[in-house]
mmCIF file of C-alpha atoms and ligand atoms in Angstrom:
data_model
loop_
_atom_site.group_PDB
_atom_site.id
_atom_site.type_symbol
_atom_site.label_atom_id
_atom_site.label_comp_id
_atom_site.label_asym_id
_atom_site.label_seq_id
_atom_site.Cartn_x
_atom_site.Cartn_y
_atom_site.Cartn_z
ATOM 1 C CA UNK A 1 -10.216 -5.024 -4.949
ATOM 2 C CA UNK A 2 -8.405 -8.559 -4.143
ATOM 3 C CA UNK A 3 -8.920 -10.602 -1.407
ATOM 4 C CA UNK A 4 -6.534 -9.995 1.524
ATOM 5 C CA UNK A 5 -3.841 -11.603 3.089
ATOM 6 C CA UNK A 6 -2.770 -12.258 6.733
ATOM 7 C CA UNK A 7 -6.648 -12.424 8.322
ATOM 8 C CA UNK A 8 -8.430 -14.786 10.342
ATOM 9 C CA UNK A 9 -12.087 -15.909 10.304
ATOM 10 C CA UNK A 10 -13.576 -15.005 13.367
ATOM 11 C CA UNK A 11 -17.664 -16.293 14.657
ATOM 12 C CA UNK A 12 -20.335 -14.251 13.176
ATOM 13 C CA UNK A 13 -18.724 -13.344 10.244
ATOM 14 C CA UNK A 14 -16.211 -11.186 11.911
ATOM 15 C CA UNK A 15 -12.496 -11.153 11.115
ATOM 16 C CA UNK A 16 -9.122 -10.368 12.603
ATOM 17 C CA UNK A 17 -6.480 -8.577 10.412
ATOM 18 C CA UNK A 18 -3.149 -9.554 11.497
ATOM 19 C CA UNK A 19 -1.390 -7.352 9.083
ATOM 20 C CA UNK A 20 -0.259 -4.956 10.981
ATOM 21 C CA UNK A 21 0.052 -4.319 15.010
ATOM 22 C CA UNK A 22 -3.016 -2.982 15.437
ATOM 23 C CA UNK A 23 -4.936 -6.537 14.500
ATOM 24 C CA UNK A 24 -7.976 -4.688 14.050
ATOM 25 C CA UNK A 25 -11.083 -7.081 14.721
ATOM 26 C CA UNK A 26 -13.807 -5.711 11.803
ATOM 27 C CA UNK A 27 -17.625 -6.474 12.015
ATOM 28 C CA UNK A 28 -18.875 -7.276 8.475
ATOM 29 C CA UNK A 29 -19.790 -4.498 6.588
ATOM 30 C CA UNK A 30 -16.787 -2.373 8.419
ATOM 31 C CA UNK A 31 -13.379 -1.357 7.691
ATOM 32 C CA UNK A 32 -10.073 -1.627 9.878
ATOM 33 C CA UNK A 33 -8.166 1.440 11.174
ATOM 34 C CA UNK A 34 -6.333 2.129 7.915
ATOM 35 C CA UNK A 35 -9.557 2.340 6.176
ATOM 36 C CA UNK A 36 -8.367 -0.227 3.225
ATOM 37 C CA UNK A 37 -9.461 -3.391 4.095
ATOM 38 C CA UNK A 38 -12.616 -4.184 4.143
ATOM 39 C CA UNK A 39 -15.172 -7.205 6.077
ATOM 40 C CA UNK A 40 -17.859 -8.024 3.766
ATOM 41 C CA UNK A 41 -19.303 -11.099 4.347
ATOM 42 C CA UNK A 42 -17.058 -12.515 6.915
ATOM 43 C CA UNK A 43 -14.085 -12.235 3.746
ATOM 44 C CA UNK A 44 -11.351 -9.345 4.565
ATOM 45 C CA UNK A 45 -10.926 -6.959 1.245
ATOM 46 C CA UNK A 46 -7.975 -5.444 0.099
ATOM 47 C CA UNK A 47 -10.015 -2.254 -1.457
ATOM 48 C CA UNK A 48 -6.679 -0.395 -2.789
ATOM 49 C CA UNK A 49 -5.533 -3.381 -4.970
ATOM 50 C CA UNK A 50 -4.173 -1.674 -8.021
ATOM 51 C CA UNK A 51 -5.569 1.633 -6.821
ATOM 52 C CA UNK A 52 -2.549 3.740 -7.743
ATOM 53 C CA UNK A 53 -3.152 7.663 -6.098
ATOM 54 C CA UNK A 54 0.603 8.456 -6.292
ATOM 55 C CA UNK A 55 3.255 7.653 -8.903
ATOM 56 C CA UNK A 56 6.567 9.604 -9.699
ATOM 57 C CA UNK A 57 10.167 9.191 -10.697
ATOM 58 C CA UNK A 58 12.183 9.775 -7.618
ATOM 59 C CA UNK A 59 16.329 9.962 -6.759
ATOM 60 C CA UNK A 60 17.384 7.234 -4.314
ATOM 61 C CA UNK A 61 18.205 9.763 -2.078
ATOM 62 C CA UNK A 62 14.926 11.361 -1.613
ATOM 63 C CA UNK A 63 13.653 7.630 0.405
ATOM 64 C CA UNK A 64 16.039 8.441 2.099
ATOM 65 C CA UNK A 65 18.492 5.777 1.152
ATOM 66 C CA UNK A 66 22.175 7.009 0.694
ATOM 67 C CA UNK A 67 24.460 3.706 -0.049
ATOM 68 C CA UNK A 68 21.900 1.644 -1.822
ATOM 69 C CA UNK A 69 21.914 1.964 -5.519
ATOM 70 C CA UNK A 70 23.449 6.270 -5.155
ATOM 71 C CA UNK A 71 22.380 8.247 -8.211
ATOM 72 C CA UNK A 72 19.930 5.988 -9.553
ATOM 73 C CA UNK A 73 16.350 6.350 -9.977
ATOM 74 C CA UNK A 74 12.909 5.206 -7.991
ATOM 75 C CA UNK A 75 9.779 4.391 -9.662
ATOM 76 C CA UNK A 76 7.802 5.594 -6.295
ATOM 77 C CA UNK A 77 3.614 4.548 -5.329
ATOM 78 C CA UNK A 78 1.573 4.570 -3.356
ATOM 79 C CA UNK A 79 -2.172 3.796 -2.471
ATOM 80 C CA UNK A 80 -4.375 6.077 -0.406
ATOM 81 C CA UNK A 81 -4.757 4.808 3.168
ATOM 82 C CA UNK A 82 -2.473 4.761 6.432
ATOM 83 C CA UNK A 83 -2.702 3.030 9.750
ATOM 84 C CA UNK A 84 -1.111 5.989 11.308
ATOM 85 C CA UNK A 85 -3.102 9.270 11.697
ATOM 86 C CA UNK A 86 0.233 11.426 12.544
ATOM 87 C CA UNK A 87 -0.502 15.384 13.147
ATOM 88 C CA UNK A 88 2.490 16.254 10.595
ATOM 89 C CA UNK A 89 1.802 13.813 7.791
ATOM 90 C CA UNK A 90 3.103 15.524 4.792
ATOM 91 C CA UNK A 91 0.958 13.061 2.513
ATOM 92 C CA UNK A 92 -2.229 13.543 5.045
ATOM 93 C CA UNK A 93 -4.175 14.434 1.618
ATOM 94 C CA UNK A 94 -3.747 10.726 0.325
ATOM 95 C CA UNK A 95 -2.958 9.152 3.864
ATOM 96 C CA UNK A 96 -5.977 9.897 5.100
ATOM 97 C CA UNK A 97 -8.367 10.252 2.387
ATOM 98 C CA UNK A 98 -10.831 7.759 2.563
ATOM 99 C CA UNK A 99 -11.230 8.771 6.444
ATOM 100 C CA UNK A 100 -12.347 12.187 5.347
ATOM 101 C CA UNK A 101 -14.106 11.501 1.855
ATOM 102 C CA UNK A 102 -16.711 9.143 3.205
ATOM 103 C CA UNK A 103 -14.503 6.441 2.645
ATOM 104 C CA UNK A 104 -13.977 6.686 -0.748
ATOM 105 C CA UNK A 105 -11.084 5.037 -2.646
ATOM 106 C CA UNK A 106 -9.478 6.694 -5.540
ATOM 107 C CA UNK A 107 -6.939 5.978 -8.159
ATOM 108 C CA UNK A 108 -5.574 4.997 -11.288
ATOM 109 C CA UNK A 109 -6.195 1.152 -12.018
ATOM 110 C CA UNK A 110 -2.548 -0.140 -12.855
ATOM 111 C CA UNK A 111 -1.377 -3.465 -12.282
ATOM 112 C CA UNK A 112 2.062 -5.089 -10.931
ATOM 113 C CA UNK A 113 2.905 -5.691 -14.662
ATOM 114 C CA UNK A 114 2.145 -2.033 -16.046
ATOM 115 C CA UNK A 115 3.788 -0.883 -12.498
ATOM 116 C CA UNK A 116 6.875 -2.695 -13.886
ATOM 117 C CA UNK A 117 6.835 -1.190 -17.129
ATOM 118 C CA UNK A 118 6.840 1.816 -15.905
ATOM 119 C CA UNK A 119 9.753 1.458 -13.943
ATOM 120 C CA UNK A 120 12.012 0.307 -16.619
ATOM 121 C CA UNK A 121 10.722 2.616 -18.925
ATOM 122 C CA UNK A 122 11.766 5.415 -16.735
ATOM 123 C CA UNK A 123 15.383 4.236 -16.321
ATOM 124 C CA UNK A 124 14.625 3.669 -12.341
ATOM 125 C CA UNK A 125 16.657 0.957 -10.926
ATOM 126 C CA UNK A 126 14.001 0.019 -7.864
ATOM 127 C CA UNK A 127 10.592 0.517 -7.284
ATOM 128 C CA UNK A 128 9.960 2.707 -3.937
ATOM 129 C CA UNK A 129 6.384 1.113 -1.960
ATOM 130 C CA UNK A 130 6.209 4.889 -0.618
ATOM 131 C CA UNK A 131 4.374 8.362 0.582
ATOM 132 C CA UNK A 132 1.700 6.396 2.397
ATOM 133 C CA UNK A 133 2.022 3.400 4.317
ATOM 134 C CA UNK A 134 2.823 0.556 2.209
ATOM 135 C CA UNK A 135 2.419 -2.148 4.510
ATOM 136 C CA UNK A 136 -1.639 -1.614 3.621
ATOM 137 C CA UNK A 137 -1.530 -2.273 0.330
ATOM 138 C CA UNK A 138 1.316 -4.722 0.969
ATOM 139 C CA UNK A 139 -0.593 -7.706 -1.297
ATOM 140 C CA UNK A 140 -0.304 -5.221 -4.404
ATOM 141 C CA UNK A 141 3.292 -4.504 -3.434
ATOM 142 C CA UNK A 142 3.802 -8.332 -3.253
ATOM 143 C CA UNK A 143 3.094 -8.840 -6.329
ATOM 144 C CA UNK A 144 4.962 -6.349 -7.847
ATOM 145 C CA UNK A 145 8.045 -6.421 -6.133
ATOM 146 C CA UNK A 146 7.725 -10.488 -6.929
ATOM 147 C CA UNK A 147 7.659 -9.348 -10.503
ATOM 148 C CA UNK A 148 9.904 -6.696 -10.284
ATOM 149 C CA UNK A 149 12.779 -8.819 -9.219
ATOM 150 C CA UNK A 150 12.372 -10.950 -11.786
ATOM 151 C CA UNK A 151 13.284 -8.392 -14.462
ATOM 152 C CA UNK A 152 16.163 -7.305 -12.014
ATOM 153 C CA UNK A 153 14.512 -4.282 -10.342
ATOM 154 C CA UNK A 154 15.186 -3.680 -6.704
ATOM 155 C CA UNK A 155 12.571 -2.845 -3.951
ATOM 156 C CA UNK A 156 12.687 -0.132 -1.509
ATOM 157 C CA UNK A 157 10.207 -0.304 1.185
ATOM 158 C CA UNK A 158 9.075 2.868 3.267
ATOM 159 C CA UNK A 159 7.797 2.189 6.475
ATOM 160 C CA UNK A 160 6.781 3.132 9.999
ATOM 161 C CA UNK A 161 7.756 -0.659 10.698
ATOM 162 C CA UNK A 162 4.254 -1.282 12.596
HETATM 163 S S1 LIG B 1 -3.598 -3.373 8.198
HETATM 164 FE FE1 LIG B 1 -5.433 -2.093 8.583
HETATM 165 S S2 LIG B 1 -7.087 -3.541 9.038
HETATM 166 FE FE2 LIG B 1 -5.145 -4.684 9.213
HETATM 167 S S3 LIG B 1 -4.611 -4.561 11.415
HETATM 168 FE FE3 LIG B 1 -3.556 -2.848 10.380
HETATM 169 S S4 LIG B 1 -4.961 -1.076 10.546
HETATM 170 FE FE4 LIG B 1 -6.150 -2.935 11.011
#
């Protein structure tokens, strides 16, 4: 859990979340439409900081990117959450987990340095924000796309653009 980004202070403890198009306005104690970020106290939660639910070695070609990097490898995560809640989600099981598991949040505690590691240990030449909706647990992918570049990985960013 980590503090968010992009969020206003609003009177009586509320918040706005400008993250995302939606700019959910959250009561303390409540959670925006993705289900991942969290008012308590009149602060706005990122509750899937380092929360890794998803991690695999992927081809380029399976983001789908086809000129960027052909024939190399993606180090691919995600978080569980979405602010989408499409019919024919083929992640639905991770997208939409907290909304139908009392809003829990599950995964494996890595951080952006051990995400890193990973990646170069598996040969992958990017790392691929991915299966869910990265733009809500975009201050984990910050940091680890910050870091990432640094030891000349690429990012590849997979997103309904909302
Ligand atoms: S990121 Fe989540 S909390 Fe923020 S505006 Fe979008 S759906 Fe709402």
């Amino acid at each position: 859990m980590k503090e968010a980004k992009f969020y206003e202070k609003l009177a009586n403890e509320k918040i706005q979340c400008h993250l995302c198009a939606h700019e959910c306005v959250i009561n303390p104690g409540k959670r925006g439409i993705c289900m991942v970020r969290e008012n308590q106290a009149g602060v706005l939660y990122s509750l899937v900081y380092g929360k890794i639910i998803s991690q695999s070695v992927d081809p380029i070609e399976k983001k789908p990117l086809f000129h960027f990097l052909p024939g190399t490898l993606s180090f691919s995560i995600a978080t569980v959450g979405c602010n989408f809640q499409c019919l024919h989600c083929q992640n639905y099981d991770i997208s939409q987990y907290p909304r139908f598991h009392e809003k829990k949040i599950i995964g494996d505690d890595l951080t952006p340095t051990e995400i890193v590691a990973r990646a170069r240990s598996s040969h992958s030449a990017s790392i691929a924000y991915t299966y869910t909706e990265p733009t809500i647990f975009s201050e984990f992918a910050y940091d680890t796309a910050v870091l990432a570049r640094e030891k000349g990985i690429r990012n590849v960013y997979v997103s309904n653009g909302f």
